[in-house]
C-alpha positions as a printed NumPy array, in Angstrom:
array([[109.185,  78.828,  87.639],
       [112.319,  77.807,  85.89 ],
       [115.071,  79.41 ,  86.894],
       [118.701,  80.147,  85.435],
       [121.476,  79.029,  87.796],
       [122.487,  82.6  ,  88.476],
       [118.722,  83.478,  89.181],
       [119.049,  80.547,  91.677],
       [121.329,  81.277,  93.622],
       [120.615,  85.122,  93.851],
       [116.765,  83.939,  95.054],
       [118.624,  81.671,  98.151],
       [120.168,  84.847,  98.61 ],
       [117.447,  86.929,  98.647],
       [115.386,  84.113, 100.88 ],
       [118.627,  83.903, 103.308],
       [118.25 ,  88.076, 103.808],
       [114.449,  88.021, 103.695],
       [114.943,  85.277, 106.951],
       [117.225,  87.277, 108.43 ],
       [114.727,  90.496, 108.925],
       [111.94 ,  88.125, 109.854],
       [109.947,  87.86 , 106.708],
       [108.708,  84.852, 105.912],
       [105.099,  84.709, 105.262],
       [104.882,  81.5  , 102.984],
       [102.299,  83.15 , 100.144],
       [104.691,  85.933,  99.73 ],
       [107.655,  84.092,  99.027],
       [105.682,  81.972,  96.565],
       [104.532,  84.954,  94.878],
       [108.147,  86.429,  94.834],
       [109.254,  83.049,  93.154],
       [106.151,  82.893,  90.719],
       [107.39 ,  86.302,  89.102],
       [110.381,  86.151,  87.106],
       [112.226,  89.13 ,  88.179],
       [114.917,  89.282,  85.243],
       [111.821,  89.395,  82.621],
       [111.33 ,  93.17 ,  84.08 ],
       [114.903,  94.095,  83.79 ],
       [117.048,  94.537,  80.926],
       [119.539,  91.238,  80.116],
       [122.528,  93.229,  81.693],
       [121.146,  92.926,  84.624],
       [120.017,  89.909,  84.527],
       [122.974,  88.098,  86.857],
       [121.776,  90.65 ,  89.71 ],
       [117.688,  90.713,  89.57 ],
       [117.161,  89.623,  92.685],
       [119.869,  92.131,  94.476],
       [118.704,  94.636,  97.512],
       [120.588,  97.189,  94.724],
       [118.112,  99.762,  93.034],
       [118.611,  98.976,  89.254],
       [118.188, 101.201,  86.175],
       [114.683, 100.625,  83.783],
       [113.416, 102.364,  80.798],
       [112.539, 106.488,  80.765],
       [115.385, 107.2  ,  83.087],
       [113.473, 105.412,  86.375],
       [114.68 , 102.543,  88.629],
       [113.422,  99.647,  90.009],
       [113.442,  99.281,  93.934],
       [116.088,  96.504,  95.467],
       [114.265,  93.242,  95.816],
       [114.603,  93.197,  99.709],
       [112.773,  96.905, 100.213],
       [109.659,  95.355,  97.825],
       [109.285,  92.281,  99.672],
       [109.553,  94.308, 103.227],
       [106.861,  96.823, 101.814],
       [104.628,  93.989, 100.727],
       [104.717,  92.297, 103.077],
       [103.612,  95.043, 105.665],
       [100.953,  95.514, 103.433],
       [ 99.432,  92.259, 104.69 ],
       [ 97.675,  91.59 , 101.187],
       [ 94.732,  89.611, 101.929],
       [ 93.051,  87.632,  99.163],
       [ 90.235,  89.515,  97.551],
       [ 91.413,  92.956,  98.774],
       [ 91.699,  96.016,  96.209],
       [ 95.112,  97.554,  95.59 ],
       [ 96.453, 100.187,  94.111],
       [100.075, 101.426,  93.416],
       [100.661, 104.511,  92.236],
       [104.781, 104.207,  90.117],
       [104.294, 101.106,  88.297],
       [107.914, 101.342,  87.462],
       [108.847,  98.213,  85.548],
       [105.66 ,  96.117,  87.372],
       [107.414,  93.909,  89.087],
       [105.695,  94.754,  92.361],
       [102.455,  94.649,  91.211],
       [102.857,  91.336,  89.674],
       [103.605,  89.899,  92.758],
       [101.069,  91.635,  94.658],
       [ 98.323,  90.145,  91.972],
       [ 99.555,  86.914,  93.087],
       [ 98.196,  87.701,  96.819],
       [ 95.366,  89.802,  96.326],
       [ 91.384,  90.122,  94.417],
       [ 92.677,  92.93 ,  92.092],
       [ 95.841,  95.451,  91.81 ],
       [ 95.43 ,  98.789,  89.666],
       [ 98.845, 100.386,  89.352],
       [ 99.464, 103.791,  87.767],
       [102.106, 105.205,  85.972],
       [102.911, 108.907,  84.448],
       [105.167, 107.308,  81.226],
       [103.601, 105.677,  78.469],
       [106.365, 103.66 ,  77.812],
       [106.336, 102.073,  81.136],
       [102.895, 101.443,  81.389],
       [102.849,  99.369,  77.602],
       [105.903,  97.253,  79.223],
       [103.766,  96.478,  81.956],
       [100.864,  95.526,  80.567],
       [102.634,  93.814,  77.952],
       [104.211,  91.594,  81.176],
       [100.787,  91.139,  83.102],
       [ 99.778,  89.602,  79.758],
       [102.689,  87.652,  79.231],
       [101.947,  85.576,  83.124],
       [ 98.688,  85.731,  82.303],
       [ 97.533,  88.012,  85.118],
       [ 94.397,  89.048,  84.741],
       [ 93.723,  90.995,  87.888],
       [ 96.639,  93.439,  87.694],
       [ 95.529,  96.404,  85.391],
       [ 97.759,  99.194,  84.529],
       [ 97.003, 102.706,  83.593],
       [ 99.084, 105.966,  82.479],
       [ 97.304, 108.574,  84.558],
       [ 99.036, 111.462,  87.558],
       [ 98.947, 109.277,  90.268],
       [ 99.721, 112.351,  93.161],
       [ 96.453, 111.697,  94.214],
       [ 95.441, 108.252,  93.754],
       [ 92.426, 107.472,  91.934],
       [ 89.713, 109.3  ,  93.782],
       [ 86.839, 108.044,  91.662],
       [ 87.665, 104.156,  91.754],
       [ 87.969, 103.495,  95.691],
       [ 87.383, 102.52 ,  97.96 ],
       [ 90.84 , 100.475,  98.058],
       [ 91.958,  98.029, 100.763],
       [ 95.61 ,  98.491, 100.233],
       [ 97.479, 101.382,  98.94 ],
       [101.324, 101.744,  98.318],
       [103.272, 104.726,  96.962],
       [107.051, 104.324,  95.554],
       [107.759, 108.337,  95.363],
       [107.576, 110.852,  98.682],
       [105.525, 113.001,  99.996],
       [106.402, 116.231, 101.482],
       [103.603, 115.876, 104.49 ],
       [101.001, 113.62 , 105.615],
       [ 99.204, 112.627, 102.333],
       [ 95.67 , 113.002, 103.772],
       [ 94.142, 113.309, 100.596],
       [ 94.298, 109.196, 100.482],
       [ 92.411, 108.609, 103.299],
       [ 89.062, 108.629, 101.458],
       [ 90.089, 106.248,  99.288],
       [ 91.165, 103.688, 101.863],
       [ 88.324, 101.335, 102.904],
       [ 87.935, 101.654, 106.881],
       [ 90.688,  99.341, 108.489],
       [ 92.644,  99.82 , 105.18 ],
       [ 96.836, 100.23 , 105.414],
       [ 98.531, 102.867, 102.739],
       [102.26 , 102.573, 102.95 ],
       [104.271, 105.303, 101.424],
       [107.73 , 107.201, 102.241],
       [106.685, 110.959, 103.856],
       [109.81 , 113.579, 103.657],
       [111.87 , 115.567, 101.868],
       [113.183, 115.667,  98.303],
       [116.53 , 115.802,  99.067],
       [118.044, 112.791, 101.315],
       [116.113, 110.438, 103.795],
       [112.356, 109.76 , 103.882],
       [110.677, 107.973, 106.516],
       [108.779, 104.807, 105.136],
       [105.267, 105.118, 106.816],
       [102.389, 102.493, 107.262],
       [ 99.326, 104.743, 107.844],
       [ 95.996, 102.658, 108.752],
       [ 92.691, 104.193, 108.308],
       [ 90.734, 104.206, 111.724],
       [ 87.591, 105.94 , 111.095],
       [ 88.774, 109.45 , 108.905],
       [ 92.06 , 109.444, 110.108],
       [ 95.241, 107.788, 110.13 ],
       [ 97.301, 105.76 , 112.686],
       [101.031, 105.863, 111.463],
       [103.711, 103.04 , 112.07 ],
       [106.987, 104.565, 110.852],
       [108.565, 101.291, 109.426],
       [111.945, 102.334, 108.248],
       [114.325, 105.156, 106.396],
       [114.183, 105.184, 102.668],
       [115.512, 107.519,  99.906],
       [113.218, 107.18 ,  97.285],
       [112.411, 110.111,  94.618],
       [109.721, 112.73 ,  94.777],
       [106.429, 112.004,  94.115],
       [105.749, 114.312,  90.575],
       [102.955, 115.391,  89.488],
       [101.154, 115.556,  86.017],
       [101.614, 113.231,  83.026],
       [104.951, 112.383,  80.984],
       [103.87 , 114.373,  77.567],
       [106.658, 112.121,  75.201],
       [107.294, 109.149,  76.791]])
């Protein structure tokens, strides 16, 4: 990928701070650096893309700081040839970089406006295994499992059991379980048999998970 100088040095940065928590797997790092982060984000905040700051996109959402994606990824352990899916598509970034790793990624999104973006962008790096769709996302998509991977970028109020069909057996959903208001813990929930084993990875403050379909936009 060609970089800008700015987009340079912020990805050292980003790499130096990635180190320094112990991620390093070499495929994820090559994925990060495949994706062009600044073609997700509007050219004013270009100069910052790859900051650990969460950054404003289209229909009044935000894109997650580049640090919490990669740590959230890489928990995920993407293994090629798994099935993902991401429900909040946001500006695609993450799923971009996750088609990099794994067989297929479908990522859903309540706003039409996002999804078009996104699917305009899969098209534009020619990624043919990352499909987006505009559907409610609050409970996966129960008819298309089972998935190998599963990551959520709202909260949930309590356990989200109603995933764990949808997992294949072995399978790892990570997703923030907590309040609305303030901190959320980040949870990596493996599928053993029907139930979960949870690995609480980290605090977050991420926004509700809501339900239904943007009607406008």
């Amino acid at each position: 990928m060609n970089m800008m100088p700015d987009d340079r040095e912020g990805f050292a940065a980003f790499l130096l701070r990635l180190r320094g928590r112990g991620i390093v797997p070499k495929n994820l790092i090559a994925a990060f650096e495949a994706t062009p982060r600044r073609d997700f984000l509007a050219g004013q905040f270009h100069s910052i893309a790859w900051s650990d700051r969460m950054l404003p996109i289209e229909c009044g959402e935000a894109i997650e700081g580049a640090d919490l994606q990669a740590a959230v990824i890489s928990a995920l352990n993407i293994e090629q040839g798994n099935r993902v899916l991401e429900v909040g598509t946001g500006s695609g970034y993450t799923a971009a970089v996750m088609a990099r790793l794994a067989g297929r990624v479908v990522t859903v999104e309540r706003f039409k406006t996002l999804t078009d973006l996104a699917r305009q962008r899969f098209e534009m790096l020619g990624l043919g295994n990352a499909l987006v769709r505009q559907a409610d996302g609050s409970n996966g998509l129960p008819g298309e499992g089972p998935f190998d991977r599963i990551v959520v970028w709202a909260a949930f109020d309590s356990h989200p059991r109603m995933f764990v069909d949808q997992l294949s057996s072995g399978g790892t959903m990570i997703a923030p379980i907590g309040p609305e208001e303030g901190e959320q813990v980040l949870c990596k929930l493996t599928k053993i048999g029907s139930r979960f084993e949870r690995e609480d990875l980290g605090v977050v403050r991420l926004q509700p998970l809501a339900r239904g379909v943007a009607a406008v936009i």
